[in-house]
Amino acid sequence: MFADTYSTSIKVNADFTVSFELPKLSFMFPQNYPYVGEWETVSIGLNKKFIWKASTNNYYITKDLIKNVLRIRGKFDHKGTYGHGLIVGGSYGKMGAVILAAQACLRSGAGLVSVHIPKCGYEILQTSLPEVMISIDSSQEYFSFLPKNLGIYTAIAVGPGIDTKKQTQKALLSLIKSVKNPLIIDADGINILANNKDQLKHLPENSVLTPHPKEFERLVGKTKNDFDRNNLQVAFAKKHKIFLILKTAHTAIACPDGTCYFNSTGNPGMATAGSGDVLTGILCGLLTQGYTPLETSVLGVYLHGLAGDIAANADAEQSLIASDIIEHLGEAFKEIED
Amino acid sequence: MFADTYSTSIKVNADFTVSFELPKLSFMFPQNYPYVGEWETVSIGLNKKFIWKASTNNYYITKDLIKNVLRIRGKFDHKGTYGHGLIVGGSYGKMGAVILAAQACLRSGAGLVSVHIPKCGYEILQTSLPEVMISIDSSQEYFSFLPKNLGIYTAIAVGPGIDTKKQTQKALLSLIKSVKNPLIIDADGINILANNKDQLKHLPENSVLTPHPKEFERLVGKTKNDFDRNNLQVAFAKKHKIFLILKTAHTAIACPDGTCYFNSTGNPGMATAGSGDVLTGILCGLLTQGYTPLETSVLGVYLHGLAGDIAANADAEQSLIASDIIEHLGEAFKEIED
Amino acid sequence: MFADTYSTSIKVNADFTVSFELPKLSFMFPQNYPYVGEWETVSIGLNKKFIWKASTNNYYITKDLIKNVLRIRGKFDHKGTYGHGLIVGGSYGKMGAVILAAQACLRSGAGLVSVHIPKCGYEILQTSLPEVMISIDSSQEYFSFLPKNLGIYTAIAVGPGIDTKKQTQKALLSLIKSVKNPLIIDADGINILANNKDQLKHLPENSVLTPHPKEFERLVGKTKNDFDRNNLQVAFAKKHKIFLILKTAHTAIACPDGTCYFNSTGNPGMATAGSGDVLTGILCGLLTQGYTPLETSVLGVYLHGLAGDIAANADAEQSLIASDIIEHLGEAFKEIED
Amino acid sequence: MFADTYSTSIKVNADFTVSFELPKLSFMFPQNYPYVGEWETVSIGLNKKFIWKASTNNYYITKDLIKNVLRIRGKFDHKGTYGHGLIVGGSYGKMGAVILAAQACLRSGAGLVSVHIPKCGYEILQTSLPEVMISIDSSQEYFSFLPKNLGIYTAIAVGPGIDTKKQTQKALLSLIKSVKNPLIIDADGINILANNKDQLKHLPENSVLTPHPKEFERLVGKTKNDFDRNNLQVAFAKKHKIFLILKTAHTAIACPDGTCYFNSTGNPGMATAGSGDVLTGILCGLLTQGYTPLETSVLGVYLHGLAGDIAANADAEQSLIASDIIEHLGEAFKEIED
């Protein structure tokens, strides 16, 4: 098997693969799993600086890297230091997505968190999350108008549970034009963009999009294989000057500068309803407190996977649900600091 | 006492009974408890394969058997791998049954879970279970119409808390005709079938029904003793090509092929409100992620009892409530894997 | 100080008092606390049987006594074995009392639990307690009519949060006439009886009333001192053939036969909102599963105090809230069994 | 750097500073953090009594001091002993603030807790806090009228989530004139006072106000530096005969007698939404059970920080949310007693 290109010719089924110093790009892709199996890296004495400065544009997110990204809080920091995040989400029958995202946003360290929701979510949100404030939409059942005072929010995430109704599409497209700072966009937010590709040019620079493979396909197009998909992902991120996060086992973060980061945490127990909403909330929480979009993407994806690993370890992959990931975020932060 | 037939003639009260290699059928029945007491099996060196292939149609569900049924998740599995389950349930004053079933469904490993509920349950469900999506019935207070887009659901369970109103009966009978895949049917779902026995022929093959003894009696008829009841149970399962699970201390699973599996886990602390709804949810969760109806029945019944045993051990049988069973499902999965 | 009568003449302030074999009656009363302080009993070799058969009508509830009362569950017991309890309670702004009582009822081992509540409590109860079913009153805001099918309930408790509105008074008085089995009556249920003393004759025999000192005073009348109060309590219980439980530090249970039991568990951290509602729920749970009213009173009061002691030990008396008592009921059952 | 006055002339950046016996005033202020860093006191053998009686008006709140303030519960104490607290708060979209304050009030030891809230909060509060009773406002969305029977409440806190609508301003100003006992006032309660400074004369003596720095500025005015701000704080507290608590890293309590207490507990993880609402609830809980306003302020601020420290230690500062502080109040009480 070639390390960095796709080949259908010669393959060997493997249970375990050893790589020198760093994993190969091919290890990152689902299609190669039968030929790679589980893997491990072995140090052959290369200087660490050399490795990271190698001509590759692909990085593997390790705990060492994350330790450098994570900031320690200052003694006299106050609520204002950590910003005010907003989650725009929810529609009739899908309000839970906002609960998960908002709770994850709070637990990731945002100073204040508000949600913009349709009226049918008012009591649901206030009962579930006493720490969260509400901006109410004029619609009973879906996102239909811009939140007031958009300027008070340090960072905004949009998408969890919003559905793709016409008025919601209009509201979302109006939102991306009204905001200058990077946005976090997920789920039906991405599907709406896929339906309105001519509007992609209005996306604020350095916005972070987090499609799963099907949403990716709708947004970017069909691809022949995983190598091809990765190439397209990077090209799309460069072209639109965004961070494009493709959620798979080794979640890949394509950056506006053409680099790509692959995640090392997470487990298949996280293939459960609402897991993506939790990631959206974490990303919003990090961006809100002042991490750059690159730091937000790399740290957020790593934290999400690590909290999921801790959760799966505490119980079992089969019974892991999205709320468990949120519940173990504190331990994940702690494990990085140790 | 005869091992496999009922006799009223000769009995001895016993506190403890010893059996060779495998428990006797008679140990499984409530009526024999005074004559059997607690029991234990002793190995006399029979070859294990021989035991399982013996001419009996009765099996005892052991951890060894379950270990072979349980599947390990693959690294690149995603939410789609684990399907989309639907719980149809609830009516005014009995919405909790759906909460318990849906939560158990999620915690058993379904990828996505939706509930189809009357309008009076909307806020209750969204507040209680953020991971679950809602399909809303046109009725305010009960199940009255088929959910839309039935085709998107991998598996469907119906019954918890639905009551037996006329329109609900109509909707349930329409549901069993509209679905090709096996259904899970519990509680008032079974009572409705008992009221409409001519409709049993429309049950999708390999459906799983989970009556407690009273519901069983309504569905199958009165029986003279526990041996007789077991014979009727097996005959009914064969005739209607369904899995018929009779919930007692040693819950019995009668299969379409005439075999019968007896469960080895569980405790009388599980004789508590909602315990059956949790079993329904577990079965739906397993069927949703691709277990066969036989695997679903055997693994589901075992998991339910094991989680209940862990819960009773953590606190006490007297104070065990249904939510505790759900909470300990993760540990039950883990204990099987160990 | 005299052991069993009240005297104002000779007293000594004490920090610690020693008694032989059994505590003295005077130790049980608040007014004597400054003269008794903490106390401890010392065995002087009296035969245990002799002690319990002594001519006194006063008993001290010890763990030994409780161990004999507590029943172990049978292997083939089912939900029906443990009955169906009903809590009648709640009014606008006081729905929490029903939540606490119903949850305690479930956690004490009732097979099924329903609540009869005004409409304003519907979503609150269904969201808080999925295991509990609802019987809805025709009034929006208070208890105004008898629940339907009263006959399906094994035991009924009435009082938590019902307020004393005219129509509620009428409904409660109608309830005590409609029921033959013993009732549990607490809080405003007692206040309503105090306002309608001529109706006390309709109380089902062996009903259990659980006033705190102020409710006691309204029901039974003012008393000069704690000895006097205890005498009146016993006389009232005898006259009306009820169990009259006066809630203080050493809660006293006066029985229809003129005996009185004093509790040995509990702590001042339990002097918190809803603590009495939890006791009502426990008593209803025990009566529902078949304990006699005497066993219910003695075991219920002991369990309530023990769960409170475990809770106060886990955190601190100051921060103990009523829900904590419920949460630790399982450990209390377990501690008695050990 | 001078210990007790502000000087811009000579400074040295420090990572760690050592002080003799007691910390210096300058250590308490954010502006000096770069020049002080972390610090520690070293005993040089001064007599403890001497230290506390030194001519300074500034005190540092240590565990020793707090141990003397904390009261142990008496065996025969009952619910009435611990009073009935009222939290006036909440408005449409900000009901969570009342939940947090009321829960903290209960967990701090109040005997009974009620909330006065607009109608839009009814189900939210009853679902979230079964132990809490409700006084309902005639307005759907905000605080607009005085609660009935104000006389039944032992202590009242007002402010969390009330917003500053005209009618709310009127209601709050009417409240401060109707109450003789000290009030706890926070958040928009303070902002309303800042908008109506001529009404400050109506504040009940010994009321406790808890502004964060921005609310402080609105109420007291802009200040040149932290020393200046502290001087103004003390002067304001003296003039208006109130306890003025300025929430920063070393929260400062300025007393009516011109003294000032600086807190020693807390961490930057507490810079999170709702943290202030929790403090309001704790203060109300302590005042309700009979602590003096000085004891309430000193013990409340210390407990709040200590519970936050325990919470941050259990998980991580970044993921700490306000509910965690409440959850760890019991351990905080316990740590003080040890």
Short mmCIF file of N, CA and C in Angstrom, two decimals, chain B residues 124-167:
data_model
loop_
_atom_site.label_atom_id
_atom_site.label_comp_id
_atom_site.label_asym_id
_atom_site.label_seq_id
_atom_site.Cartn_x
_atom_site.Cartn_y
_atom_site.Cartn_z
N ILE B 124 -42.57 17.35 27.26
CA ILE B 124 -42.10 16.34 28.20
C ILE B 124 -40.93 15.55 27.62
N LEU B 125 -41.09 15.13 26.38
CA LEU B 125 -40.03 14.33 25.75
C LEU B 125 -38.81 15.16 25.42
N GLN B 126 -39.04 16.35 24.86
CA GLN B 126 -37.89 17.17 24.45
C GLN B 126 -37.08 17.63 25.67
N THR B 127 -37.77 17.85 26.79
CA THR B 127 -37.05 18.26 27.99
C THR B 127 -36.28 17.09 28.59
N SER B 128 -36.87 15.90 28.53
CA SER B 128 -36.26 14.74 29.19
C SER B 128 -35.12 14.13 28.39
N LEU B 129 -35.23 14.13 27.07
CA LEU B 129 -34.27 13.39 26.25
C LEU B 129 -33.76 14.22 25.08
N PRO B 130 -32.74 15.05 25.30
CA PRO B 130 -32.28 15.90 24.20
C PRO B 130 -31.77 15.12 22.99
N GLU B 131 -31.37 13.88 23.17
CA GLU B 131 -30.81 13.12 22.04
C GLU B 131 -31.90 12.56 21.13
N VAL B 132 -33.17 12.64 21.54
CA VAL B 132 -34.24 11.97 20.81
C VAL B 132 -35.05 12.96 19.97
N MET B 133 -35.41 12.56 18.76
CA MET B 133 -36.23 13.40 17.88
C MET B 133 -37.70 12.99 17.95
N ILE B 134 -38.58 13.90 17.51
CA ILE B 134 -40.00 13.68 17.70
C ILE B 134 -40.77 13.62 16.38
N SER B 135 -41.61 12.61 16.27
CA SER B 135 -42.62 12.55 15.22
C SER B 135 -43.95 12.76 15.94
N ILE B 136 -44.69 13.81 15.59
CA ILE B 136 -45.85 14.17 16.40
C ILE B 136 -47.14 13.63 15.76
N ASP B 137 -48.00 13.05 16.58
CA ASP B 137 -49.29 12.56 16.12
C ASP B 137 -50.25 13.74 15.96
N SER B 138 -51.28 13.55 15.15
CA SER B 138 -52.25 14.64 15.00
C SER B 138 -53.19 14.72 16.20
N SER B 139 -53.20 13.70 17.03
CA SER B 139 -54.06 13.73 18.21
C SER B 139 -53.36 14.41 19.38
N GLN B 140 -54.14 15.08 20.20
CA GLN B 140 -53.59 15.72 21.39
C GLN B 140 -53.19 14.69 22.44
N GLU B 141 -53.98 13.61 22.54
CA GLU B 141 -53.85 12.77 23.73
C GLU B 141 -53.48 11.31 23.50
N TYR B 142 -53.52 10.84 22.25
CA TYR B 142 -53.19 9.42 22.07
C TYR B 142 -52.69 9.13 20.66
N PHE B 143 -52.20 7.93 20.45
CA PHE B 143 -51.68 7.47 19.17
C PHE B 143 -52.87 7.23 18.25
N SER B 144 -52.94 7.94 17.13
CA SER B 144 -54.13 7.83 16.28
C SER B 144 -53.82 7.71 14.79
N PHE B 145 -52.61 8.06 14.38
CA PHE B 145 -52.26 7.96 12.97
C PHE B 145 -50.85 7.42 12.77
N LEU B 146 -50.63 6.81 11.63
CA LEU B 146 -49.30 6.29 11.32
C LEU B 146 -48.30 7.43 11.25
N PRO B 147 -47.09 7.21 11.77
CA PRO B 147 -46.01 8.19 11.58
C PRO B 147 -45.74 8.36 10.09
N LYS B 148 -45.30 9.54 9.71
CA LYS B 148 -44.91 9.75 8.31
C LYS B 148 -43.58 9.07 8.03
N ASN B 149 -43.30 8.84 6.78
CA ASN B 149 -42.00 8.30 6.36
C ASN B 149 -41.58 7.07 7.14
N LEU B 150 -42.50 6.13 7.28
CA LEU B 150 -42.17 4.92 8.05
C LEU B 150 -40.89 4.26 7.55
N GLY B 151 -40.60 4.46 6.26
CA GLY B 151 -39.47 3.78 5.64
C GLY B 151 -38.12 4.18 6.19
N ILE B 152 -38.03 5.35 6.85
CA ILE B 152 -36.70 5.77 7.32
C ILE B 152 -36.26 5.04 8.59
N TYR B 153 -37.18 4.31 9.21
CA TYR B 153 -36.82 3.65 10.48
C TYR B 153 -36.34 2.22 10.26
N THR B 154 -35.22 1.88 10.87
CA THR B 154 -34.64 0.56 10.77
C THR B 154 -35.45 -0.45 11.58
N ALA B 155 -35.95 -0.01 12.74
CA ALA B 155 -36.77 -0.89 13.58
C ALA B 155 -37.78 -0.05 14.34
N ILE B 156 -38.93 -0.66 14.64
CA ILE B 156 -40.01 0.06 15.31
C ILE B 156 -40.53 -0.77 16.48
N ALA B 157 -40.70 -0.09 17.64
CA ALA B 157 -41.36 -0.72 18.78
C ALA B 157 -42.64 0.05 19.05
N VAL B 158 -43.69 -0.67 19.41
CA VAL B 158 -44.97 0.00 19.67
C VAL B 158 -45.63 -0.59 20.90
N GLY B 159 -46.20 0.29 21.72
CA GLY B 159 -46.94 -0.20 22.87
C GLY B 159 -46.84 0.56 24.17
N PRO B 160 -45.64 0.99 24.59
CA PRO B 160 -45.52 1.58 25.91
C PRO B 160 -46.45 2.78 26.13
N GLY B 161 -47.38 2.61 27.07
CA GLY B 161 -48.25 3.73 27.45
C GLY B 161 -49.29 4.14 26.44
N ILE B 162 -49.60 3.31 25.42
CA ILE B 162 -50.51 3.79 24.36
C ILE B 162 -51.99 3.68 24.71
N ASP B 163 -52.35 2.91 25.76
CA ASP B 163 -53.77 2.74 26.10
C ASP B 163 -54.49 1.99 24.96
N THR B 164 -55.79 1.77 25.12
CA THR B 164 -56.47 0.93 24.11
C THR B 164 -57.69 1.64 23.51
N LYS B 165 -57.59 2.96 23.36
CA LYS B 165 -58.70 3.70 22.75
C LYS B 165 -58.95 3.20 21.32
N LYS B 166 -60.21 3.35 20.87
CA LYS B 166 -60.59 2.82 19.55
C LYS B 166 -59.65 3.27 18.44
N GLN B 167 -59.39 4.58 18.40
CA GLN B 167 -58.56 5.08 17.32
C GLN B 167 -57.12 4.57 17.42
#
